[in-house]
Amino acid sequence: MSEKNTPRTIRPAEGKLGVLLVGCGAITTTVIAGLDAIKKGRTKPFGSFTQMGTVRIGKRTEHKSPVVKNFVPLANLNDIEIGAWDIFPDDGYTAAKKAGVLSDTDLTAARPVLEKMKPMRGVFEQKWVKKLDGTYIKTAKTKREYADQLAEDIKTFQKERGVSRTVVVWCASTETFAQKSDVHSSLKNFEKGLEENHPDIAPSMIYAYAAIKLGIPFANGAPGLTVDTKALQELAHEHRVPLCGKDFKTGQTLMKTMIAPGLRARLLGLSGWFSTNILGNRDGEVLDDPGSFKTKEESKLSVLDTILQPELNPDLYGNIFHKVRINYYPPRGDAKEGWDNIDIFGWMGYPMQIKVDFLCRDSILAAPLVLDLALLLDLAKRADLRGTQEWLSFFFKSPMTAEGLYPEHNLFIQEMKLKNTLRYLMGEEQITHLGIEYYEDK
């Protein structure tokens, strides 16, 4: 056990917390319906780290493991107000019906709250999401004007809903693949690019800029570049804003970050890992475009290298064939299927195989992540944390890190980092799991 530290000063969670979601599709409507069901006792917050997870405090012999929401000062679920932007005009109920995630029973129960969700017009540029044709969009002469309009949306939402704090979470589609360019290298260049409609500034970056400029935390739930640039990091430090991303860890990649650490721990070799997905929701349609798929592929492919670290053990992991495929298949809807064939080898090089067929529901896995990230980013803001929050890597496929650091993808290391950060904030001892003190002579 390590020494206790001084608790970090955390401002209280007073008043309402506004949660603004970019995109009013499958994930957002599932979040809204689920929150309504939890508040009214129709279900429990399954899958939510903040609502059902626990944090051990002190030694095992002390038997102290409070629920996260009772350990750190989080906003109460009854104090959350949700708003959204979208590029289609459907209210939440209509959007939820089209998404096909929820049963008729759950849709009917949540209908009153879903119908109240009227999205604000979104910022859209066809080249970034080629498979969609937004009809409910803002118009402006420059990207700076778009950012100003989004800022006004946020201020109006805050005033009308009476919220004292706000968080923005990107829940919209995957944008086409983009690499960092000079416009992303500094805040000065980025703001000049907004004025000049620079083609390398994506809509997600405009949302992020508008939020950060107002001192509002931003989480990127898609694999795009978005806030992972020097320009927006600079803005975040200037306005004391916490950021995190990217790409919600759901489905197939969730399985990889569970299985791959086990293979490495047992020193089982890996020859190949073939992954394919079929899904038929809007996300599947968007990813049918090669540019958007490239963005997602980069996120998915990076996982194994950083978990297995082939440079440290080339005999086991130095010659892996890793292939990822995503196939748009409309009949499947939101009920995605992720199939993995894993070729491994063990003692004396004898080959073995693992087959995984994960029939999951993408939005059901993502919804509790959105809730947790909103609550934890609000906590980070009140604790005066700023810039990249690597301790929130647990929730992402492609976690953001400080420049020069490789991301930690191992789910179990991520969980330890997450819980130790909460202990740190509350002035509790870090837990190393050494445990030798239970056995050594006193």
XYZ file of C-alpha atoms in Angstrom:
442
model
C 0.000 0.000 0.000
C 1.201 3.533 -0.713
C 0.869 6.570 1.488
C -2.295 8.611 1.571
C -2.186 11.922 -0.274
C -4.007 15.166 0.362
C -7.490 15.050 -1.189
C -7.829 17.219 -4.262
C -10.164 20.168 -3.908
C -13.361 19.296 -5.760
C -16.126 21.815 -6.148
C -19.520 20.384 -5.135
C -21.953 19.121 -7.786
C -24.506 21.833 -7.136
C -27.415 22.429 -9.484
C -28.209 20.632 -12.705
C -25.732 19.017 -15.097
C -26.410 19.592 -18.768
C -25.328 16.760 -21.062
C -25.292 17.782 -24.718
C -24.908 14.898 -27.159
C -23.844 15.339 -30.778
C -26.162 13.041 -32.707
C -29.708 12.065 -31.783
C -29.661 8.522 -33.133
C -29.353 5.049 -31.655
C -26.921 5.829 -28.823
C -28.486 9.088 -27.673
C -32.061 7.793 -27.654
C -30.921 4.660 -25.806
C -29.224 6.852 -23.187
C -32.386 8.915 -22.739
C -34.714 5.913 -22.520
C -32.374 4.098 -20.146
C -32.008 7.081 -17.820
C -35.778 7.464 -17.706
C -36.190 3.772 -16.890
C -33.568 3.961 -14.123
C -35.069 7.078 -12.541
C -38.543 5.532 -12.537
C -37.408 2.147 -11.258
C -38.126 0.103 -14.399
C -34.525 -1.107 -14.582
C -31.148 -0.810 -12.897
C -28.040 0.912 -14.336
C -26.472 -2.251 -15.729
C -23.089 -1.649 -17.373
C -22.472 1.667 -15.627
C -19.156 1.941 -13.773
C -20.244 4.990 -11.798
C -23.600 3.579 -10.716
C -22.767 -0.091 -10.057
C -18.970 -0.290 -9.902
C -17.095 -0.355 -6.594
C -13.713 0.937 -5.411
C -11.797 -0.915 -2.736
C -10.423 1.376 -0.028
C -7.609 0.253 2.256
C -6.609 -3.327 2.963
C -8.642 -6.372 2.009
C -9.098 -7.112 5.703
C -11.008 -3.829 6.090
C -13.753 -4.902 3.659
C -14.424 -1.346 2.421
C -15.597 -1.200 -1.196
C -18.034 1.677 -1.691
C -19.997 2.113 -4.909
C -18.287 4.715 -7.092
C -21.200 7.165 -6.917
C -20.992 7.050 -3.109
C -17.213 7.433 -3.046
C -16.684 10.464 -5.276
C -18.989 13.516 -5.478
C -20.808 12.869 -8.752
C -23.884 14.606 -10.104
C -27.143 12.883 -9.212
C -28.964 11.224 -12.101
C -32.077 13.260 -11.263
C -30.077 16.439 -11.907
C -29.145 15.535 -15.497
C -30.687 17.470 -18.395
C -30.029 16.072 -21.870
C -30.010 17.948 -25.156
C -28.766 17.021 -28.620
C -27.844 18.160 -32.104
C -28.583 16.162 -35.228
C -28.532 16.505 -39.013
C -32.037 15.013 -39.251
C -35.145 16.630 -37.693
C -36.629 13.530 -36.010
C -37.623 13.855 -32.375
C -36.193 11.304 -29.969
C -39.120 8.910 -30.207
C -39.098 8.845 -34.016
C -35.315 8.455 -34.051
C -35.478 5.617 -31.515
C -38.095 3.774 -33.582
C -35.923 4.065 -36.680
C -32.842 2.923 -34.772
C -34.604 -0.258 -33.704
C -32.614 -0.738 -30.499
C -35.440 -0.742 -27.970
C -38.392 -3.101 -27.612
C -41.930 -1.810 -28.131
C -42.475 -2.049 -24.378
C -39.454 0.116 -23.562
C -40.253 2.550 -26.377
C -43.796 3.021 -25.110
C -42.639 3.535 -21.535
C -40.052 6.136 -22.572
C -42.191 7.791 -25.248
C -43.062 10.946 -23.251
C -39.434 11.785 -22.509
C -38.221 10.790 -25.982
C -40.814 12.943 -27.740
C -39.592 15.944 -25.768
C -36.160 15.548 -27.315
C -36.147 17.975 -30.236
C -32.609 18.136 -31.623
C -30.914 21.372 -32.589
C -29.699 21.719 -36.174
C -26.291 20.140 -36.683
C -23.119 21.178 -38.446
C -22.621 18.990 -41.501
C -20.194 18.713 -44.399
C -20.819 15.918 -46.890
C -17.167 15.089 -47.496
C -16.706 13.999 -43.869
C -19.593 11.482 -43.822
C -20.211 10.507 -47.430
C -22.984 7.981 -46.779
C -25.302 10.465 -45.058
C -27.180 13.384 -46.563
C -28.023 15.772 -43.750
C -31.204 17.778 -44.219
C -31.493 19.522 -40.835
C -28.336 21.546 -40.840
C -26.994 24.974 -40.035
C -25.902 27.416 -42.702
C -22.963 29.780 -42.383
C -20.301 31.446 -44.503
C -17.366 30.271 -42.405
C -16.513 27.511 -39.953
C -15.985 30.229 -37.351
C -19.650 31.181 -37.788
C -20.642 27.546 -37.290
C -18.692 27.497 -34.040
C -20.392 30.711 -32.920
C -23.818 29.224 -33.694
C -23.016 26.112 -31.666
C -21.865 28.283 -28.769
C -25.196 30.125 -28.878
C -27.015 26.761 -28.892
C -25.142 25.781 -25.743
C -25.897 29.057 -23.986
C -29.587 28.825 -24.918
C -29.765 25.237 -23.662
C -28.090 26.211 -20.393
C -30.503 29.086 -19.843
C -33.683 27.232 -20.820
C -32.844 24.118 -18.795
C -31.376 25.997 -15.854
C -28.136 24.000 -15.778
C -25.109 25.158 -13.828
C -22.552 22.893 -15.547
C -22.374 21.244 -18.972
C -20.564 18.396 -20.714
C -20.547 17.645 -24.472
C -20.177 14.088 -25.809
C -19.772 13.181 -29.490
C -22.220 10.329 -30.234
C -22.467 10.943 -33.973
C -21.134 8.990 -36.941
C -17.500 8.224 -37.731
C -15.970 10.896 -39.935
C -13.678 10.019 -42.828
C -10.020 9.384 -42.021
C -7.954 12.493 -41.366
C -4.347 13.103 -40.397
C -2.920 16.036 -38.500
C -1.889 18.963 -40.670
C -0.500 22.433 -40.058
C -3.951 23.832 -39.243
C -4.047 21.534 -36.195
C -0.552 22.427 -34.976
C -1.482 25.486 -32.931
C -4.540 27.339 -31.707
C -3.526 30.356 -33.796
C -3.466 28.257 -36.967
C -6.728 26.533 -36.080
C -8.615 29.776 -35.482
C -7.230 31.175 -38.723
C -8.442 27.972 -40.399
C -11.936 28.488 -38.985
C -12.045 31.940 -40.558
C -10.760 30.612 -43.890
C -12.892 27.415 -44.035
C -9.819 25.205 -43.980
C -10.747 21.802 -45.481
C -8.931 19.864 -42.723
C -11.245 21.150 -39.981
C -13.971 18.542 -39.509
C -17.429 19.225 -38.039
C -16.475 17.321 -34.854
C -13.609 19.772 -34.321
C -15.998 22.696 -34.624
C -18.271 21.229 -31.926
C -15.251 20.617 -29.711
C -13.908 24.140 -30.251
C -17.262 25.711 -29.380
C -17.534 23.662 -26.182
C -13.959 24.144 -24.995
C -14.092 27.878 -25.676
C -16.997 28.022 -23.207
C -15.045 26.021 -20.626
C -17.062 22.845 -21.241
C -15.535 19.324 -21.110
C -15.674 17.283 -24.321
C -15.602 13.503 -24.878
C -15.060 12.039 -28.338
C -17.009 8.793 -28.735
C -15.883 8.237 -32.351
C -12.414 7.413 -33.712
C -11.866 10.711 -35.542
C -9.024 13.149 -34.836
C -11.327 15.764 -33.213
C -9.649 16.885 -29.936
C -6.459 14.870 -30.377
C -4.548 17.857 -31.758
C -2.159 20.451 -30.336
C -4.564 23.246 -31.254
C -7.504 22.014 -29.196
C -5.239 20.755 -26.402
C -3.847 24.289 -26.194
C -7.364 25.694 -26.018
C -8.325 23.167 -23.340
C -5.394 24.134 -21.102
C -6.129 27.816 -21.630
C -9.760 27.357 -20.522
C -9.015 24.670 -17.891
C -11.090 22.035 -19.677
C -10.753 18.213 -19.397
C -10.912 16.173 -22.620
C -11.056 12.481 -23.394
C -11.493 10.058 -26.284
C -11.610 8.322 -28.573
C -14.091 5.752 -29.908
C -16.370 4.105 -27.335
C -15.016 0.688 -26.365
C -17.867 -1.657 -27.290
C -18.293 -4.953 -29.115
C -15.353 -6.647 -30.719
C -12.618 -4.372 -29.396
C -13.943 -4.814 -25.875
C -13.398 -8.549 -26.327
C -9.873 -7.988 -27.669
C -8.868 -5.917 -24.655
C -10.075 -8.752 -22.411
C -8.578 -11.715 -24.314
C -5.232 -10.309 -25.497
C -3.990 -9.462 -21.962
C -4.705 -13.060 -20.951
C -2.671 -14.440 -23.846
C 0.242 -12.189 -22.953
C 0.027 -12.993 -19.237
C 0.246 -16.727 -19.980
C 2.895 -16.214 -22.706
C 0.795 -17.896 -25.350
C 1.919 -16.966 -28.845
C -0.303 -15.378 -31.463
C -0.055 -16.170 -35.180
C -3.147 -14.386 -36.451
C -6.328 -12.623 -35.432
C -9.091 -12.235 -37.987
C -12.051 -10.047 -37.027
C -15.204 -9.375 -38.991
C -18.365 -7.494 -38.059
C -21.843 -7.214 -39.492
C -24.190 -4.437 -38.454
C -27.049 -2.637 -40.093
C -27.596 0.608 -38.191
C -26.604 4.103 -39.325
C -23.088 3.460 -38.050
C -22.859 0.420 -40.331
C -24.035 2.453 -43.301
C -21.489 5.198 -42.605
C -18.671 2.658 -42.210
C -19.547 1.225 -45.620
C -17.627 4.216 -46.967
C -13.879 3.414 -47.295
C -12.845 6.739 -45.746
C -14.926 6.293 -42.606
C -13.907 2.634 -42.377
C -10.249 3.697 -42.531
C -10.789 5.836 -39.427
C -12.408 2.926 -37.572
C -9.815 0.436 -38.820
C -6.953 2.512 -37.451
C -8.685 2.531 -34.055
C -9.271 -1.232 -34.044
C -5.872 -2.303 -35.376
C -3.864 -0.374 -32.795
C -5.152 -2.469 -29.892
C -3.110 -5.661 -30.241
C 0.299 -4.047 -30.773
C 0.117 -1.981 -27.613
C -1.198 -4.826 -25.470
C 1.161 -7.524 -26.751
C 4.218 -5.287 -27.364
C 5.872 -7.547 -29.979
C 9.158 -5.679 -29.711
C 9.551 -7.076 -26.170
C 8.808 -10.692 -27.160
C 9.157 -11.168 -30.923
C 9.084 -14.971 -30.652
C 5.494 -14.806 -29.395
C 4.092 -11.725 -31.094
C 6.539 -10.606 -33.756
C 4.728 -12.071 -36.764
C 1.005 -11.530 -36.224
C -1.414 -11.352 -39.143
C -4.180 -9.016 -37.961
C -7.161 -8.299 -40.207
C -10.340 -6.319 -39.426
C -13.469 -6.185 -41.554
C -16.767 -4.315 -41.070
C -19.712 -5.215 -43.276
C -22.937 -3.257 -43.635
C -25.840 -5.689 -43.382
C -29.208 -3.884 -42.970
C -31.278 -6.845 -41.662
C -29.137 -6.978 -38.516
C -29.897 -3.404 -37.420
C -28.256 -2.420 -34.140
C -27.760 -6.070 -33.109
C -24.168 -6.276 -34.296
C -22.287 -9.559 -34.626
C -18.539 -9.581 -34.104
C -16.771 -12.811 -35.085
C -13.131 -13.497 -34.251
C -10.838 -16.321 -35.284
C -7.689 -16.340 -33.133
C -4.761 -18.607 -33.997
C -2.490 -19.136 -31.013
C 0.371 -21.478 -30.122
C 1.789 -22.831 -26.891
C 4.385 -25.257 -25.511
C 6.652 -26.639 -28.256
C 4.851 -24.433 -30.784
C 1.678 -26.533 -30.962
C -1.162 -24.566 -32.603
C -4.547 -23.921 -30.982
C -7.546 -21.768 -31.863
C -10.033 -19.548 -30.091
C -13.359 -18.652 -31.718
C -15.455 -15.765 -30.430
C -18.923 -14.953 -31.713
C -20.183 -11.872 -29.894
C -23.799 -11.092 -30.729
C -23.968 -7.726 -29.085
C -26.075 -4.593 -29.150
C -23.851 -1.657 -29.930
C -25.991 1.072 -28.392
C -26.761 -0.997 -25.286
C -23.013 -1.285 -24.678
C -22.359 2.391 -25.487
C -25.178 4.010 -23.480
C -23.700 3.426 -19.993
C -20.330 4.666 -21.251
C -21.933 7.971 -22.249
C -23.445 8.338 -18.787
C -20.194 7.470 -17.019
C -18.110 9.804 -19.180
C -20.497 12.708 -18.640
C -20.398 12.230 -14.865
C -16.639 11.666 -14.665
C -15.759 14.567 -16.978
C -17.938 16.807 -14.827
C -16.032 15.518 -11.789
C -12.721 16.215 -13.549
C -13.808 19.759 -14.332
C -14.814 20.395 -10.728
C -11.447 18.970 -9.634
C -9.676 21.410 -11.985
C -8.152 18.717 -14.161
C -7.453 19.853 -17.700
C -6.367 18.510 -21.053
C -6.238 14.792 -21.855
C -7.695 12.587 -19.109
C -5.843 9.350 -19.745
C -7.423 7.774 -16.658
C -10.645 7.553 -18.700
C -8.976 5.216 -21.248
C -11.112 2.402 -19.813
C -14.027 3.636 -21.929
C -12.256 3.976 -25.305
C -10.890 1.841 -28.149
C -8.154 4.313 -29.052
C -7.314 6.218 -25.855
C -5.757 9.651 -26.054
C -2.446 10.158 -24.249
C 0.151 12.830 -23.675
C 2.485 13.328 -26.615
C 5.221 10.692 -26.677
C 3.283 8.090 -24.662
C 1.822 4.931 -26.154
C -1.792 4.274 -25.100
C -2.546 1.558 -22.557
C -5.154 -0.790 -24.080
C -5.162 -3.561 -21.490
C -8.669 -3.312 -19.962
C -7.480 -4.458 -16.555
C -4.621 -1.962 -16.366
C -7.071 0.706 -17.518
C -9.461 -0.262 -14.719
C -6.662 -0.039 -12.138
C -5.640 3.390 -13.457
C -9.257 4.579 -13.358
C -9.835 3.462 -9.776
C -6.451 4.694 -8.548
C -7.220 8.120 -9.988
C -10.469 8.213 -8.012
C -8.526 7.185 -4.892
C -6.018 9.949 -5.617
C -8.765 12.560 -5.972
C -10.244 11.536 -2.632
C -6.923 11.393 -0.789
C -6.955 7.606 -0.383
C -4.007 5.219 -0.728
C -3.205 3.813 -4.150
C -3.651 0.043 -4.309
C -0.790 -1.899 -5.864
C -2.117 -5.405 -5.059
C 1.325 -6.371 -3.692
C -0.215 -7.959 -0.576
C 3.094 -9.010 0.967
C 2.187 -7.259 4.200
C -0.338 -10.022 4.927
C 2.394 -12.689 5.018
C 5.614 -11.101 6.264
C 6.483 -11.346 9.942
C 5.513 -8.210 11.743
